[in-house]
């Protein structure tokens, strides 16, 4: 039973700003469906007493509130395709 | 009342607005939430950025403990329960102000749940606006759409703000009109300022507000379809935008239409809201737990430590001012709007031992002058101690209340103490009967007609004589003494 349809793939592709060929669309639908089925095997376990886990580590460390060095301005914009006036430039965003 | 206001109150007779607010407040840390770049407004663009807050490949976030402490202060000050475990989540969307393609936020398990903020209620009481949740997240960068030769084709992006710590505070739909929203925001701002969690500077974007708005017919149980209004960046805009949106929704319903659930953007220049995103694209953020950050665990000791570090909060302080200092509730409300003003008032009250006089001077003179100068109380050159001494000079009879106002003006500009000014300018009140006797005699001699009138029964003329003596002494005569001397001379 297919859970991932071509429509689902279209939706996800649109959110991810990807354009797919017809062939890719079908391949990904099939592959994503297989992955889901594989992962679904975990549903056969009884997890009633297992709290949900969001991360492999229980907790992490903290950083003190002490300012450090930021990038040199020219370094920050080094890889930017279209910098000007110290800014990253992007196509104009209408009504943003 | 303008025509627009009249018609708005007309709408409210039939329809009840239901409003919930989402307030974003920047936290007053020195560094960003997940990296050590400075959290500072006004620097040249893209100077406070690093691989972490620019989202460069391989960079990893490390959480600031201070940011969590400040968020906890806000949570505890609004009576929320801080959760032992909260989880960071990725909110995925594409926008040029978001370098990673996702914002690190909290979703299913936020930092704090269920609290409240007190606002003034009907009949002088108070009412609780319930908070659903407070979560932490990183701010996005800033987009610049205007002011460059290339602005017609391009937008600029400054990431100095990207990664700055924010809290989002979400209310239940407990507000019933623009007025309520204004009261809630004022109360929330006062709390955040008191606990020094945020500077709440709306011009600099430290405090931002989105509103969920719906309307229903009075008496109806079910909520109407709601819209979300974004871009409310001043208290005045919030009230105007809400009025506009409420009126718009009522108009849609009255004309037989249906309100569409959507995000609308407030345009302050045009004074209206406009649809922002189409329904199908909205709110598909595909949240999932942030793999780069483990869960945030807050121990009971940490919560307790933060709880104990909280100052007295505005509602409690307001109550104490009425009970302990015997002030009217209105005065107590004005004086507790800002912690610095409340501290200032209490110092003056301590210095003089006369809370009512202290309150009058702070409200009528200090706050008025600050407003005139567009200044903050921290910049005030009159210390509470010297204002206290000025009040004592009046109460001890050294200077008159009228002279005190002039002395206060001089203190305001020079920052000098009151004694120095009074002594240098010879402003000490004349209470010595012998010294004043001569002036009284002079005045009576120069005005035979008024004397005759007084003696003929026009007793109210006494005020005029007092005025003449005050004038001759440059306002320094003690009016009480002058009055006695005049009566003695006239009635004999």
XYZ file of C-alpha atoms in Angstrom:
588
model
C 0.000 0.000 0.000
C 1.555 3.239 -1.115
C 1.655 5.935 1.531
C 3.731 8.419 -0.432
C 1.959 9.456 -3.591
C 3.289 11.596 -6.428
C 1.174 14.442 -4.980
C 2.988 14.180 -1.643
C 6.301 14.366 -3.452
C 5.111 17.452 -5.346
C 4.096 19.157 -2.129
C 7.400 18.448 -0.396
C 9.349 19.434 -3.501
C 7.524 22.776 -3.648
C 8.297 23.481 0.031
C 11.950 22.601 -0.620
C 12.059 24.744 -3.774
C 12.973 21.753 -5.938
C 11.768 21.106 -9.453
C 11.565 17.407 -10.339
C 11.199 15.584 -13.617
C 8.294 13.205 -14.056
C 10.692 10.295 -13.728
C 12.251 11.644 -10.487
C 8.811 12.233 -9.087
C 7.901 8.585 -9.448
C 11.289 7.296 -8.293
C 11.196 9.411 -5.143
C 7.617 8.474 -4.378
C 8.574 4.784 -4.574
C 11.800 5.220 -2.576
C 10.229 7.390 0.131
C 7.452 4.868 0.482
C 9.938 2.028 0.924
C 11.820 4.024 3.576
C 8.603 4.666 5.476
C 7.669 1.006 5.334
C 11.070 0.021 6.598
C 10.920 2.466 9.502
C 7.377 1.382 10.248
C 8.617 -1.997 11.390
C 9.462 -0.234 14.654
C 5.707 0.137 15.255
C 5.516 -3.573 16.065
C 7.411 -2.905 19.314
C 5.526 -2.169 22.497
C 6.703 1.347 23.475
C 3.956 2.128 25.972
C 6.473 2.565 28.804
C 9.239 4.220 26.787
C 9.363 8.014 26.904
C 9.866 9.665 23.500
C 13.473 10.580 22.777
C 14.365 13.683 20.776
C 18.147 13.404 20.942
C 20.856 10.826 21.614
C 22.353 13.025 24.345
C 20.389 13.646 27.538
C 21.501 17.250 27.807
C 24.299 19.566 26.730
C 26.625 22.251 28.023
C 26.188 25.993 28.033
C 28.144 28.936 26.739
C 28.977 31.901 29.035
C 27.569 35.275 27.954
C 30.938 36.670 26.886
C 31.262 38.299 23.448
C 33.897 36.774 21.201
C 35.345 37.701 17.855
C 33.013 37.929 14.875
C 34.166 37.570 11.268
C 35.963 40.450 9.593
C 33.332 42.222 7.461
C 35.044 41.396 4.162
C 35.395 37.741 5.244
C 31.690 37.594 6.094
C 30.761 38.664 2.566
C 33.581 36.746 0.862
C 31.417 33.997 -0.549
C 28.353 36.147 -1.162
C 27.481 36.222 -4.880
C 26.274 39.824 -4.901
C 27.412 41.963 -1.938
C 27.155 45.778 -1.735
C 27.399 48.340 1.061
C 28.247 45.599 3.545
C 25.001 43.795 2.726
C 24.134 40.491 1.134
C 21.937 41.292 -1.849
C 19.029 39.216 -3.045
C 16.361 39.796 -5.699
C 13.878 42.346 -4.376
C 11.306 40.813 -2.065
C 7.923 42.265 -2.897
C 5.865 43.433 0.045
C 8.247 41.752 2.518
C -15.350 61.077 19.490
C -14.774 60.894 15.753
C -17.243 59.373 13.312
C -14.957 56.366 12.873
C -14.838 55.792 16.628
C -18.599 56.095 16.930
C -19.188 53.519 14.232
C -16.580 51.258 15.829
C -18.353 51.310 19.174
C -21.530 50.610 17.203
C -19.965 47.416 15.843
C -18.965 46.391 19.346
C -22.573 46.547 20.491
C -23.388 43.632 18.189
C -20.074 41.835 17.752
C -17.504 40.710 20.252
C -13.857 40.690 19.133
C -11.719 37.798 20.367
C -7.995 38.501 20.325
C -4.866 36.609 21.235
C -1.421 38.184 21.054
C 1.990 36.735 20.279
C 4.735 38.987 21.559
C 8.357 38.550 20.557
C 10.852 40.167 22.914
C 14.600 40.322 22.354
C 16.527 39.318 25.444
C 19.136 41.607 26.999
C 22.107 39.282 26.668
C 25.538 40.474 25.602
C 25.853 37.666 23.041
C 23.580 35.855 20.598
C 21.600 32.733 21.516
C 23.893 30.126 19.967
C 27.196 31.934 19.284
C 29.410 34.563 20.914
C 28.708 37.363 18.406
C 27.624 40.575 20.195
C 23.879 41.143 20.586
C 23.973 44.853 19.806
C 21.725 47.169 17.806
C 22.981 49.834 15.417
C 26.367 48.462 14.304
C 27.417 48.556 10.618
C 25.705 45.717 8.719
C 27.143 42.196 8.923
C 29.845 43.063 11.460
C 28.403 40.919 14.285
C 28.267 37.674 12.325
C 30.151 34.373 12.387
C 29.890 30.919 10.774
C 27.218 29.857 13.325
C 24.778 32.738 12.827
C 25.437 32.849 9.070
C 24.614 29.158 8.846
C 27.905 28.203 7.180
C 28.396 24.448 6.677
C 29.763 22.569 9.684
C 29.116 25.318 12.234
C 27.360 24.138 15.396
C 25.226 26.065 17.881
C 26.062 26.235 21.627
C 23.339 27.547 23.923
C 23.837 30.677 26.072
C 22.988 30.000 29.732
C 22.236 33.685 30.354
C 19.605 33.715 27.587
C 17.836 30.812 29.295
C 18.023 32.584 32.668
C 16.442 35.741 31.203
C 13.710 33.711 29.508
C 13.071 32.004 32.853
C 12.806 35.411 34.555
C 10.104 36.386 32.062
C 8.348 33.046 32.590
C 8.362 33.242 36.391
C 7.391 36.934 36.423
C 4.293 36.026 34.391
C 3.445 33.082 36.685
C 4.293 30.431 34.076
C 5.659 27.014 35.004
C 9.190 26.468 33.729
C 9.456 22.975 32.231
C 12.167 20.632 33.436
C 12.794 19.620 29.858
C 12.251 21.642 26.718
C 13.228 20.679 23.206
C 14.746 22.719 20.395
C 13.022 22.352 17.055
C 13.703 23.364 13.481
C 11.078 25.532 11.853
C 11.695 25.153 8.132
C 10.947 27.846 5.590
C 12.745 29.757 2.889
C 13.197 33.484 3.246
C 16.324 35.560 2.612
C 16.517 36.689 6.260
C 16.982 33.065 7.350
C 20.474 31.864 6.381
C 20.081 28.205 7.395
C 16.711 27.680 5.735
C 15.305 27.003 9.211
C 14.917 28.854 12.469
C 15.923 27.161 15.716
C 12.867 27.474 17.907
C 10.864 25.393 20.362
C 7.633 23.727 19.367
C 6.088 20.739 21.120
C 7.936 21.209 24.386
C 8.472 24.922 25.045
C 10.399 26.410 27.972
C 7.342 27.420 29.999
C 3.586 26.856 30.114
C 0.417 28.460 31.493
C 0.745 31.739 33.348
C -0.965 35.115 33.410
C -0.533 38.884 33.260
C -2.768 41.226 35.255
C -4.521 44.084 33.472
C -6.950 46.676 34.870
C -10.486 45.283 34.952
C -13.892 46.864 35.239
C -14.728 48.921 38.313
C -11.131 49.485 39.393
C -10.348 45.795 39.813
C -7.906 43.643 37.886
C -8.315 40.866 35.334
C -5.984 38.079 34.277
C -4.915 37.565 30.685
C -3.791 33.947 30.520
C -0.553 32.958 28.805
C -0.457 29.644 26.948
C 3.258 29.318 26.578
C 6.645 30.986 26.366
C 9.236 29.566 24.037
C 12.746 30.590 23.075
C 14.020 31.061 19.542
C 16.615 32.863 17.461
C 15.808 36.076 15.620
C 16.113 36.313 11.823
C 18.238 38.834 9.919
C 16.953 42.220 8.811
C 15.830 42.970 5.265
C 16.444 46.424 3.809
C 14.044 47.257 0.989
C 14.609 51.002 0.652
C 17.294 53.651 0.465
C 19.828 52.271 -2.019
C 20.289 53.131 -5.696
C 19.591 49.455 -6.427
C 16.517 49.196 -4.168
C 14.149 48.932 -7.146
C 15.635 45.553 -8.112
C 17.229 44.213 -4.957
C 16.852 43.873 -1.214
C 19.799 43.985 1.209
C 20.255 41.550 4.092
C 21.961 42.380 7.406
C 22.531 39.385 9.690
C 23.608 41.320 12.803
C 20.169 40.562 14.263
C 20.230 36.950 13.061
C 20.631 34.624 16.047
C 19.739 37.214 18.703
C 17.769 35.493 21.514
C 14.005 35.979 21.524
C 11.165 34.812 23.677
C 7.730 34.428 22.175
C 4.921 34.864 24.670
C 1.539 33.577 23.483
C -1.738 34.461 25.202
C -4.986 32.542 25.247
C -7.742 34.307 23.255
C -8.637 36.338 26.364
C -8.608 39.868 24.991
C -11.897 41.451 23.974
C -10.859 44.591 22.107
C -8.063 46.976 21.087
C -8.197 48.583 24.546
C -7.513 45.223 26.225
C -4.623 44.592 23.851
C -3.111 47.959 24.725
C -3.469 47.309 28.467
C -1.934 43.859 28.125
C 1.046 45.131 26.136
C 1.623 47.961 28.623
C 1.529 45.546 31.555
C 3.788 43.029 29.808
C 6.281 45.727 28.837
C 6.398 47.042 32.420
C 7.147 43.513 33.683
C 9.879 42.828 31.118
C 11.508 46.181 31.910
C 11.307 45.579 35.675
C 13.001 42.213 35.465
C 15.554 43.557 32.968
C 14.873 40.728 30.526
C 14.342 43.036 27.522
C 14.691 46.754 26.805
C 11.324 46.578 24.976
C 12.406 49.228 22.496
C 9.771 49.015 19.773
C 11.585 51.417 17.411
C 14.611 49.138 17.447
C 12.423 46.065 17.101
C 13.163 44.639 20.561
C 9.437 44.101 21.085
C 7.225 42.926 18.225
C 3.662 41.786 18.167
C 1.391 39.582 16.043
C -2.326 39.302 16.726
C -4.898 36.554 16.152
C -8.258 38.192 15.644
C -11.789 36.921 15.185
C -15.259 38.287 15.826
C -18.480 36.615 16.933
C -21.989 37.846 17.559
C -22.525 38.845 21.166
C -23.796 35.877 23.114
C -22.374 33.292 20.676
C -20.265 30.515 22.192
C -18.168 29.417 19.212
C -15.248 31.498 18.033
C -15.317 32.940 14.531
C -12.653 32.203 11.913
C -9.500 34.057 12.825
C -6.873 35.925 10.888
C -3.318 36.584 11.971
C -2.071 40.169 11.725
C 1.662 40.678 11.444
C 3.942 43.699 11.552
C 2.500 45.480 14.571
C 5.534 47.412 15.680
C 4.145 50.090 17.967
C 1.450 50.170 20.632
C -0.503 52.681 18.567
C -0.317 50.435 15.502
C -1.617 47.490 17.487
C -4.765 49.360 18.492
C -5.336 50.850 15.016
C -4.664 47.582 13.202
C -7.022 45.670 15.490
C -9.797 48.231 15.019
C -9.359 48.053 11.287
C -9.318 44.255 11.195
C -12.337 43.913 13.501
C -14.298 46.349 11.326
C -13.193 44.508 8.177
C -14.303 41.114 9.506
C -17.669 42.482 10.641
C -18.174 44.034 7.196
C -17.413 40.673 5.538
C -19.937 38.876 7.756
C -22.598 41.601 7.433
C -22.395 41.390 3.646
C -23.064 37.655 3.839
C -19.466 36.554 3.253
C -17.111 34.404 5.286
C -13.859 35.397 6.955
C -10.958 33.499 5.388
C -8.293 32.093 7.682
C -5.105 33.802 6.534
C -2.113 35.911 7.486
C -2.537 39.631 6.906
C 0.074 42.338 7.006
C -0.584 45.682 8.689
C 0.332 48.635 6.510
C 0.713 51.633 8.826
C 0.925 54.173 5.978
C -2.345 53.054 4.421
C -3.956 52.245 7.772
C -5.186 48.843 6.632
C -4.370 45.148 6.631
C -3.809 43.206 3.424
C -3.673 39.483 2.729
C -0.106 38.224 2.857
C 0.142 34.547 2.001
C -2.149 32.237 0.180
C -3.786 29.590 2.309
C -2.152 26.552 0.777
C 1.399 27.722 1.394
C 0.891 28.991 4.923
C 2.263 27.283 8.010
C 3.787 24.115 6.654
C 6.955 24.467 8.677
C 7.713 20.736 9.077
C 9.005 21.142 12.621
C 11.321 18.415 13.858
C 13.686 18.106 16.843
C 16.951 20.013 16.281
C 19.646 17.327 15.907
C 22.432 19.844 16.714
C 21.127 20.628 20.187
C 20.299 18.233 23.025
C 17.203 18.921 25.151
C 17.377 21.880 27.518
C 17.172 20.704 31.118
C 16.366 23.150 33.870
C 16.947 21.935 37.419
C 14.681 22.868 40.314
C 17.660 24.683 41.880
C 18.105 26.839 38.803
C 14.421 27.782 38.740
C 14.550 28.593 42.435
C 17.662 30.716 41.990
C 15.959 32.747 39.240
C 12.740 33.025 41.264
C 14.666 34.486 44.203
C 16.476 36.996 42.028
C 13.225 38.577 40.784
C 12.447 42.098 41.998
C 9.056 43.215 43.296
C 6.824 43.355 40.200
C 4.600 46.241 39.069
C 1.196 44.939 40.295
C 2.544 44.103 43.763
C 4.445 47.345 43.993
C 1.355 49.317 42.964
C -0.672 47.643 45.710
C 2.063 48.299 48.269
C 2.245 52.001 47.281
C -1.458 52.407 48.017
C -1.306 50.445 51.267
C 2.061 51.473 52.715
C 2.341 55.027 51.376
C -1.394 55.765 51.294
C -1.271 56.916 47.657
C -4.341 56.983 45.395
C -4.356 53.990 43.008
C -3.916 56.311 40.029
C -0.703 57.798 41.466
C 0.572 54.333 42.362
C -0.102 53.194 38.798
C 1.804 56.097 37.234
C 4.729 55.756 39.619
C 5.142 52.005 39.104
C 5.113 52.060 35.279
C 8.890 52.063 35.357
C 11.076 50.506 38.001
C 13.499 53.444 37.939
C 10.675 55.961 38.525
C 9.277 53.826 41.361
C 12.745 53.588 42.940
C 13.182 57.347 42.566
C 9.841 58.049 44.217
C 10.602 55.724 47.119
C 13.943 57.437 47.743
C 12.255 60.867 47.825
C 9.532 59.520 50.119
C 12.165 58.059 52.468
C 14.106 61.328 52.487
C 11.067 63.483 53.309
C 8.913 61.072 55.274
C 5.992 62.571 53.325
C 4.875 60.161 50.595
C 2.090 62.384 49.258
C 4.435 65.362 48.803
C 7.034 63.070 47.217
C 4.415 61.643 44.844
C 3.207 65.142 43.855
C 6.717 66.357 43.086
C 7.665 63.246 41.122
C 4.416 63.137 39.124
C 3.857 66.862 38.530
C 7.418 68.088 38.220
C 9.971 65.344 37.582
C 7.877 63.365 35.080
C 6.670 66.569 33.386
C 10.216 67.855 32.920
C 11.409 64.458 31.675
C 8.622 64.487 29.103
C 9.476 68.057 28.036
C 13.140 67.128 27.647
C 12.272 63.740 26.128
C 14.695 62.293 28.671
C 14.933 59.166 30.790
C 14.930 59.272 34.589
C 18.473 57.876 34.532
C 19.573 61.187 32.964
C 17.789 63.289 35.601
C 20.208 65.714 37.306
C 18.005 66.242 40.356
C 18.841 63.368 42.680
C 16.060 61.962 44.894
C 18.104 63.143 47.890
C 18.169 66.771 46.778
C 14.482 66.704 45.792
C 13.838 65.349 49.295
C 15.796 68.230 50.811
C 13.791 70.712 48.718
C 10.535 69.285 50.094
C 11.937 69.577 53.610
C 12.863 73.238 53.013
C 9.190 73.930 52.247
C 7.895 71.927 55.169
C 10.352 73.596 57.543
C 9.127 77.014 56.375
C 12.511 78.061 54.919
C 11.089 78.678 51.463
C 7.580 79.059 50.108
C 5.971 76.493 47.837
C 6.015 79.022 45.024
C 9.736 79.762 45.389
C 10.353 76.009 45.559
C 9.057 75.637 41.990
C 11.676 78.164 40.795
C 14.383 76.446 42.821
C 13.365 73.135 41.256
C 13.738 74.605 37.734
C 17.263 75.751 38.627
C 18.124 72.369 40.156
C 16.884 70.726 36.961
C 19.278 72.664 34.731
C 22.324 72.935 36.989
C 22.080 69.770 39.066
C 22.873 71.857 42.179
C 21.393 71.085 45.589
C 18.486 73.255 46.826
C 20.349 74.875 49.771
C 23.099 76.261 47.551
C 20.532 77.905 45.244
C 18.377 79.250 48.077
C 21.380 80.771 49.880
C 23.071 82.225 46.817
C 19.914 83.839 45.491
C 18.621 84.948 48.898
C 15.366 83.062 48.513
C 14.899 82.271 52.189
C 11.316 82.948 53.148
C 10.730 86.080 55.249
C 8.946 84.973 58.390
C 10.318 87.633 60.708
C 7.395 89.857 61.806
C 9.508 92.948 62.431
C 11.093 92.764 59.000
C 7.727 92.307 57.285
C 5.928 94.969 59.355
C 7.511 97.796 57.345
C 6.403 96.317 54.011
C 2.870 95.784 55.321
C 2.703 99.429 56.495
C 3.994 100.615 53.106
C 1.319 98.690 51.242
C -1.503 99.949 53.468
C -0.304 103.555 53.182
C -0.152 103.359 49.386
C -3.710 102.027 49.067
C -6.147 104.124 51.134
C -9.113 103.194 48.904
C -8.700 99.443 49.388
C -8.191 99.958 53.125
C -11.434 101.880 53.295
C -13.222 99.200 51.307
C -11.904 96.479 53.603
C -12.899 98.350 56.706
C -16.273 99.020 55.096
C -16.901 95.234 55.110
C -15.160 93.909 51.982
C -13.144 91.368 53.908
C -12.156 89.377 50.830
C -9.824 92.264 49.889
C -7.303 90.733 52.321
C -6.082 88.532 49.486
C -5.229 91.524 47.402
C -3.099 92.993 50.240
C -1.258 89.677 50.668
C -0.539 89.695 46.948
C 0.914 93.203 47.156
C 3.236 92.253 50.011
C 4.349 89.101 48.162
C 5.100 91.199 45.097
C 7.168 93.693 47.059
C 9.208 90.908 48.682
C 9.777 89.020 45.454
C 7.597 86.153 46.608
C 9.754 85.532 49.649
C 7.369 86.613 52.378
C 5.746 83.875 54.408
C 2.070 84.275 53.423
C 0.811 83.036 56.780
C 2.799 85.689 58.682
C 1.767 88.426 56.216
C -1.854 87.489 56.677
C -1.619 87.819 60.442
C 0.162 91.161 60.268
C -2.347 92.589 57.771
C -5.323 91.519 59.849
C -3.780 93.035 62.943
C -3.175 96.374 61.174
C -6.516 96.538 59.335
C -8.769 95.355 62.121
C -7.244 97.591 64.805
